[in-house]
């Protein structure tokens, strides 16, 4: 009913004179929105003044907040903090009401040329110029139903609002036949290009120093994997290719680690014999660990994370980038 009221104009969806790119999903939980958001920022940052606008899920603050260098994950959310730390000079704002967030961004002295909205597919009070729908390859929409019985935020026909559809977390050996099957099932319009992507795991880095962990050393180590993400299984599977001895501690998605959690992790870590042992976590979790682990903690030298990047399959990465750039060029403001 809500979507219908937006569709027929009974509820206003505000359009803007600058390019606004929306990244979102229909399925709850992690579908790969953040790596795609980072991909978009990385594709555009050298040419345009960018701003990220997010809700700031599970932050301790309310209202509109423009992040600065002192902002913590608890202030703006773990994903905005992760992106803020990764891209120097990027303006990051969080706001439950995206219209208010955009107003605040446009009032800045260095107002952005382009706004990227994260997790905004259902935030229809803003009408994005380019809307990208991310679908987890392993959780296709046609095999699911609406909350609370299923994991869909809205019916599958909400896909019609997307300008681009991206299947994320695809297997490395995804066949042409499987791709064709998924395209048939999602039934895109002629104006909706469909892309497939996989997760590209990067080098293992220390959470606090950024130093890289040697692969051979890791292979011979005992590893505890600590995660607070929606689905840790693919991450753990990857780490089992890097180390022969892997165990895990899993927390809920976006979990804010407490002193008690750190103590429990340390207790398990200390029980492992020998010195050749490490704790590995995700990039998103690393942001929250930085906020809680003290400087004198012995955990700092043993805590590592694995950055990820998306890789567009079928040699279409450049094509995808060019679509982003083309949209911005055609819709940028004349200064």
Short mmCIF file of C-alpha atoms in Angstrom, two decimals:
data_model
loop_
_atom_site.label_atom_id
_atom_site.label_comp_id
_atom_site.label_asym_id
_atom_site.label_seq_id
_atom_site.Cartn_x
_atom_site.Cartn_y
_atom_site.Cartn_z
CA UNK A 1 0.00 0.00 0.00
CA UNK A 2 2.85 2.37 0.86
CA UNK A 3 4.55 1.71 -2.48
CA UNK A 4 1.25 2.27 -4.29
CA UNK A 5 0.82 5.68 -2.65
CA UNK A 6 4.32 6.66 -3.82
CA UNK A 7 3.69 5.25 -7.30
CA UNK A 8 0.51 7.29 -7.84
CA UNK A 9 1.98 10.45 -6.28
CA UNK A 10 -0.13 10.58 -3.13
CA UNK A 11 3.12 10.63 -1.16
CA UNK A 12 5.81 12.90 -2.61
CA UNK A 13 9.12 11.44 -3.72
CA UNK A 14 11.50 14.40 -3.94
CA UNK A 15 13.85 14.70 -6.90
CA UNK A 16 17.05 16.77 -6.88
CA UNK A 17 19.14 18.65 -9.40
CA UNK A 18 22.35 16.75 -8.67
CA UNK A 19 23.16 13.07 -9.34
CA UNK A 20 21.97 10.76 -6.56
CA UNK A 21 22.89 7.08 -6.72
CA UNK A 22 20.96 4.70 -4.48
CA UNK A 23 22.24 1.28 -3.42
CA UNK A 24 19.78 -1.05 -1.74
CA UNK A 25 18.19 -4.43 -1.46
CA UNK A 26 14.85 -6.15 -0.93
CA UNK A 27 16.18 -8.99 1.23
CA UNK A 28 17.02 -8.19 4.87
CA UNK A 29 20.56 -8.76 6.07
CA UNK A 30 23.84 -8.60 4.23
CA UNK A 31 23.54 -8.76 0.47
CA UNK A 32 26.76 -6.96 -0.43
CA UNK A 33 25.63 -3.34 -0.44
CA UNK A 34 28.70 -1.92 1.29
CA UNK A 35 31.31 -3.36 -1.13
CA UNK A 36 29.22 -2.04 -4.02
CA UNK A 37 28.98 1.39 -2.36
CA UNK A 38 32.76 1.42 -2.00
CA UNK A 39 33.12 0.37 -5.65
CA UNK A 40 30.93 3.32 -6.72
CA UNK A 41 32.88 5.79 -4.56
CA UNK A 42 36.19 4.47 -5.86
CA UNK A 43 34.97 4.79 -9.45
CA UNK A 44 33.92 8.45 -9.05
CA UNK A 45 36.12 9.96 -6.31
CA UNK A 46 38.93 11.21 -8.53
CA UNK A 47 36.64 13.38 -10.65
CA UNK A 48 33.80 14.49 -8.37
CA UNK A 49 33.19 15.78 -4.85
CA UNK A 50 31.29 12.87 -3.29
CA UNK A 51 29.12 12.42 -0.23
CA UNK A 52 27.84 9.23 1.33
CA UNK A 53 24.41 9.41 2.95
CA UNK A 54 23.42 6.50 5.18
CA UNK A 55 20.91 5.78 7.90
CA UNK A 56 23.72 4.78 10.25
CA UNK A 57 22.16 1.51 11.34
CA UNK A 58 22.46 0.77 15.10
CA UNK A 59 24.23 4.03 15.89
CA UNK A 60 23.75 5.56 19.33
CA UNK A 61 22.91 9.02 17.93
CA UNK A 62 19.77 10.44 16.34
CA UNK A 63 18.95 12.91 13.60
CA UNK A 64 21.32 14.35 10.99
CA UNK A 65 25.03 14.03 11.70
CA UNK A 66 27.92 15.02 9.44
CA UNK A 67 30.88 12.82 10.35
CA UNK A 68 34.29 14.20 11.21
CA UNK A 69 37.64 12.62 12.04
CA UNK A 70 36.57 12.03 15.64
CA UNK A 71 33.35 10.20 14.74
CA UNK A 72 33.17 6.62 16.01
CA UNK A 73 31.17 3.62 14.80
CA UNK A 74 28.77 4.18 17.70
CA UNK A 75 28.15 7.73 16.41
CA UNK A 76 27.56 7.04 12.73
CA UNK A 77 27.30 3.24 12.35
CA UNK A 78 29.96 0.69 11.47
CA UNK A 79 29.57 0.76 7.69
CA UNK A 80 29.68 4.58 7.32
CA UNK A 81 32.70 4.62 9.66
CA UNK A 82 34.42 1.94 7.58
CA UNK A 83 33.87 3.94 4.40
CA UNK A 84 34.85 7.24 6.06
CA UNK A 85 38.18 5.74 7.15
CA UNK A 86 38.84 4.20 3.75
CA UNK A 87 38.26 7.27 1.55
CA UNK A 88 40.15 10.40 2.53
CA UNK A 89 38.19 13.59 1.89
CA UNK A 90 34.84 11.83 1.52
CA UNK A 91 31.92 13.61 3.19
CA UNK A 92 29.83 11.16 5.22
CA UNK A 93 26.40 11.99 6.65
CA UNK A 94 23.88 9.86 8.52
CA UNK A 95 20.18 10.58 8.85
CA UNK A 96 17.07 8.50 9.40
CA UNK A 97 15.21 10.91 7.10
CA UNK A 98 17.21 11.10 3.89
CA UNK A 99 15.53 14.33 2.75
CA UNK A 100 16.90 16.05 5.86
CA UNK A 101 20.30 14.49 5.25
CA UNK A 102 20.42 15.78 1.68
CA UNK A 103 19.36 19.25 2.86
CA UNK A 104 22.26 19.27 5.34
CA UNK A 105 24.74 18.11 2.69
CA UNK A 106 23.64 20.74 0.18
CA UNK A 107 24.01 23.48 2.81
CA UNK A 108 27.72 22.69 3.31
CA UNK A 109 30.32 25.10 1.94
CA UNK A 110 31.86 22.21 0.00
CA UNK A 111 28.55 20.69 -1.05
CA UNK A 112 28.87 17.46 -3.04
CA UNK A 113 28.63 16.99 -6.78
CA UNK A 114 27.24 13.47 -6.27
CA UNK A 115 25.45 11.81 -3.35
CA UNK A 116 25.62 8.05 -2.87
CA UNK A 117 22.81 6.71 -0.66
CA UNK A 118 23.49 3.40 1.07
CA UNK A 119 20.68 1.00 2.00
CA UNK A 120 18.05 3.28 0.50
CA UNK A 121 15.89 1.12 -1.75
CA UNK A 122 12.82 1.47 0.51
CA UNK A 123 13.49 5.15 1.39
CA UNK A 124 11.17 6.48 -1.24
CA UNK A 125 10.85 10.05 0.01
CA UNK A 126 13.96 10.66 -2.10
CA UNK A 127 13.82 9.89 -5.82
CA UNK A 128 17.31 8.79 -6.88
CA UNK A 129 18.50 9.35 -10.41
CA UNK A 130 20.17 5.94 -10.51
CA UNK A 131 18.90 3.08 -8.35
CA UNK A 132 20.93 -0.12 -8.04
CA UNK A 133 19.27 -3.21 -6.57
CA UNK A 134 21.63 -5.75 -5.00
CA UNK A 135 20.43 -9.36 -4.78
CA UNK A 136 22.37 -12.08 -2.97
CA UNK A 137 22.90 -14.86 -5.50
CA UNK A 138 22.47 -17.40 -2.70
CA UNK A 139 19.15 -15.90 -1.54
CA UNK A 140 17.21 -15.10 -4.73
CA UNK A 141 13.99 -13.12 -4.36
CA UNK A 142 11.81 -15.73 -6.06
CA UNK A 143 12.63 -18.30 -3.37
CA UNK A 144 11.58 -16.01 -0.52
CA UNK A 145 8.48 -14.33 0.92
CA UNK A 146 7.61 -11.18 2.87
CA UNK A 147 8.53 -10.61 6.50
CA UNK A 148 7.91 -11.97 9.09
CA UNK A 149 7.48 -15.39 7.47
CA UNK A 150 10.34 -14.76 5.06
CA UNK A 151 13.16 -12.24 4.62
CA UNK A 152 11.80 -9.84 2.01
CA UNK A 153 11.25 -6.20 2.99
CA UNK A 154 8.71 -5.79 0.20
CA UNK A 155 7.28 -7.92 -2.62
CA UNK A 156 9.57 -9.06 -5.40
CA UNK A 157 7.83 -6.76 -7.88
CA UNK A 158 9.59 -3.87 -6.12
CA UNK A 159 12.50 -4.78 -8.41
CA UNK A 160 10.78 -2.72 -11.10
CA UNK A 161 12.11 0.48 -9.51
CA UNK A 162 15.73 -0.51 -10.14
CA UNK A 163 17.76 0.99 -12.97
CA UNK A 164 20.45 -1.70 -12.56
CA UNK A 165 20.22 -5.16 -10.99
CA UNK A 166 23.37 -6.70 -9.52
CA UNK A 167 23.61 -10.28 -8.27
CA UNK A 168 26.27 -10.39 -5.56
CA UNK A 169 28.31 -13.16 -3.92
CA UNK A 170 28.25 -15.36 -7.02
CA UNK A 171 30.44 -18.48 -7.19
CA UNK A 172 33.74 -18.13 -9.01
CA UNK A 173 32.74 -20.74 -11.56
CA UNK A 174 29.28 -19.34 -12.33
CA UNK A 175 28.24 -20.72 -15.71
CA UNK A 176 26.52 -18.90 -18.56
CA UNK A 177 23.57 -21.28 -18.18
CA UNK A 178 23.15 -20.38 -14.50
CA UNK A 179 23.35 -16.69 -15.31
CA UNK A 180 20.70 -17.05 -17.99
CA UNK A 181 18.49 -18.95 -15.52
CA UNK A 182 18.75 -16.13 -12.96
CA UNK A 183 17.99 -13.49 -15.58
CA UNK A 184 14.90 -15.41 -16.66
CA UNK A 185 13.72 -15.72 -13.05
CA UNK A 186 14.22 -12.04 -12.20
CA UNK A 187 12.49 -10.98 -15.45
CA UNK A 188 14.21 -7.61 -15.96
CA UNK A 189 12.71 -5.00 -18.24
CA UNK A 190 14.55 -4.04 -21.42
CA UNK A 191 15.86 -0.96 -19.57
CA UNK A 192 17.29 -2.97 -16.64
CA UNK A 193 20.79 -4.32 -17.27
CA UNK A 194 21.71 -7.29 -15.06
CA UNK A 195 25.24 -7.86 -13.73
CA UNK A 196 26.84 -10.64 -11.71
CA UNK A 197 29.60 -10.14 -9.17
CA UNK A 198 31.73 -12.09 -6.73
CA UNK A 199 33.56 -11.25 -3.53
CA UNK A 200 37.27 -10.62 -3.95
CA UNK A 201 39.09 -11.26 -0.67
CA UNK A 202 42.21 -9.13 -0.22
CA UNK A 203 45.40 -9.55 1.85
CA UNK A 204 45.08 -10.14 5.61
CA UNK A 205 45.90 -6.93 7.52
CA UNK A 206 46.39 -6.00 11.16
CA UNK A 207 43.38 -4.05 12.47
CA UNK A 208 45.53 -1.39 14.16
CA UNK A 209 48.75 -1.13 12.15
CA UNK A 210 47.65 -2.22 8.67
CA UNK A 211 50.63 -4.58 8.44
CA UNK A 212 50.10 -7.57 6.17
CA UNK A 213 50.14 -11.11 7.59
CA UNK A 214 52.32 -13.52 5.64
CA UNK A 215 50.31 -16.26 3.91
CA UNK A 216 52.75 -19.03 4.77
CA UNK A 217 52.75 -18.01 8.43
CA UNK A 218 48.96 -17.95 8.45
CA UNK A 219 48.74 -21.39 6.84
CA UNK A 220 50.63 -22.89 9.80
CA UNK A 221 48.66 -20.94 12.42
CA UNK A 222 45.61 -21.62 14.57
CA UNK A 223 42.89 -19.09 13.80
CA UNK A 224 39.82 -17.94 15.72
CA UNK A 225 37.33 -16.20 13.44
CA UNK A 226 35.19 -13.58 15.20
CA UNK A 227 32.29 -12.07 13.27
CA UNK A 228 29.23 -9.93 13.82
CA UNK A 229 27.71 -10.06 10.34
CA UNK A 230 24.48 -11.45 8.90
CA UNK A 231 26.05 -14.49 7.23
CA UNK A 232 29.56 -15.47 8.24
CA UNK A 233 29.64 -18.83 6.41
CA UNK A 234 31.30 -17.62 3.15
CA UNK A 235 33.91 -15.67 5.11
CA UNK A 236 34.75 -18.67 7.29
CA UNK A 237 34.91 -20.92 4.23
CA UNK A 238 37.45 -18.55 2.68
CA UNK A 239 39.58 -18.48 5.83
CA UNK A 240 39.68 -22.28 5.88
CA UNK A 241 41.59 -22.06 2.60
CA UNK A 242 44.19 -19.88 4.36
CA UNK A 243 44.64 -21.86 7.58
CA UNK A 244 44.34 -25.54 8.47
CA UNK A 245 43.03 -24.89 12.00
CA UNK A 246 40.01 -22.60 12.16
CA UNK A 247 37.33 -22.17 14.84
CA UNK A 248 34.74 -19.40 15.09
CA UNK A 249 32.80 -17.15 17.45
CA UNK A 250 29.73 -15.61 15.86
CA UNK A 251 27.80 -12.59 17.12
CA UNK A 252 24.60 -11.01 15.70
CA UNK A 253 24.79 -8.64 12.73
CA UNK A 254 26.14 -5.14 13.61
CA UNK A 255 26.95 -6.35 17.13
CA UNK A 256 28.66 -3.72 19.28
CA UNK A 257 31.41 -5.60 21.09
CA UNK A 258 31.54 -5.13 24.87
CA UNK A 259 34.34 -5.53 27.39
CA UNK A 260 32.75 -8.84 28.36
CA UNK A 261 32.89 -10.00 24.72
CA UNK A 262 36.57 -9.09 24.52
CA UNK A 263 37.28 -11.03 27.70
CA UNK A 264 35.50 -14.11 26.32
CA UNK A 265 37.47 -13.90 23.08
CA UNK A 266 40.73 -13.51 24.98
CA UNK A 267 39.93 -16.48 27.23
CA UNK A 268 39.43 -18.73 24.20
CA UNK A 269 42.53 -17.31 22.53
CA UNK A 270 44.74 -17.94 25.58
CA UNK A 271 43.69 -21.59 25.69
CA UNK A 272 45.33 -22.19 22.31
CA UNK A 273 48.80 -23.60 22.83
CA UNK A 274 51.83 -21.95 21.28
CA UNK A 275 52.45 -18.49 19.88
CA UNK A 276 51.48 -19.14 16.26
CA UNK A 277 47.84 -18.07 16.60
CA UNK A 278 45.67 -15.20 15.38
CA UNK A 279 42.18 -13.74 15.57
CA UNK A 280 40.67 -12.88 12.20
CA UNK A 281 37.60 -10.75 11.60
CA UNK A 282 35.77 -8.92 8.82
CA UNK A 283 36.47 -5.37 7.75
CA UNK A 284 33.13 -4.21 9.13
CA UNK A 285 33.77 -5.86 12.50
CA UNK A 286 37.28 -4.38 12.62
CA UNK A 287 35.73 -0.90 12.74
CA UNK A 288 33.88 -1.80 15.95
CA UNK A 289 36.87 -3.59 17.48
CA UNK A 290 38.97 -0.43 17.08
CA UNK A 291 36.53 1.44 19.29
CA UNK A 292 36.57 -1.02 22.21
CA UNK A 293 40.06 -2.58 22.38
CA UNK A 294 42.44 -0.59 24.58
CA UNK A 295 45.98 0.39 23.63
CA UNK A 296 47.56 -1.82 26.29
CA UNK A 297 45.62 -4.90 25.17
CA UNK A 298 47.68 -7.86 24.00
CA UNK A 299 44.95 -8.49 21.43
CA UNK A 300 46.08 -5.65 19.19
CA UNK A 301 49.07 -7.47 17.70
CA UNK A 302 47.04 -10.64 17.08
CA UNK A 303 43.85 -9.16 15.58
CA UNK A 304 43.65 -9.09 11.77
CA UNK A 305 40.94 -8.47 9.19
CA UNK A 306 40.32 -9.28 5.54
CA UNK A 307 39.22 -6.41 3.26
CA UNK A 308 36.90 -7.33 0.41
CA UNK A 309 36.14 -5.86 -3.00
CA UNK A 310 33.49 -6.79 -5.50
CA UNK A 311 34.51 -8.06 -8.91
CA UNK A 312 32.04 -7.77 -11.79
CA UNK A 313 31.97 -11.02 -13.77
CA UNK A 314 32.06 -11.57 -17.55
CA UNK A 315 34.72 -8.85 -17.98
CA UNK A 316 32.06 -6.17 -17.45
CA UNK A 317 33.74 -4.23 -14.64
CA UNK A 318 34.71 -1.36 -16.91
CA UNK A 319 31.26 -1.33 -18.52
CA UNK A 320 29.68 -1.03 -15.06
CA UNK A 321 31.99 1.87 -14.16
CA UNK A 322 31.19 3.62 -17.41
CA UNK A 323 27.46 3.41 -16.67
CA UNK A 324 28.07 5.19 -13.35
CA UNK A 325 30.22 7.89 -14.94
CA UNK A 326 27.81 8.35 -17.84
CA UNK A 327 24.88 8.85 -15.46
CA UNK A 328 26.78 11.46 -13.44
CA UNK A 329 28.01 13.31 -16.51
CA UNK A 330 24.51 13.51 -17.98
CA UNK A 331 22.94 14.70 -14.74
CA UNK A 332 25.58 16.88 -13.05
CA UNK A 333 24.74 20.42 -12.09
CA UNK A 334 26.03 23.25 -14.25
CA UNK A 335 28.14 25.42 -11.94
#
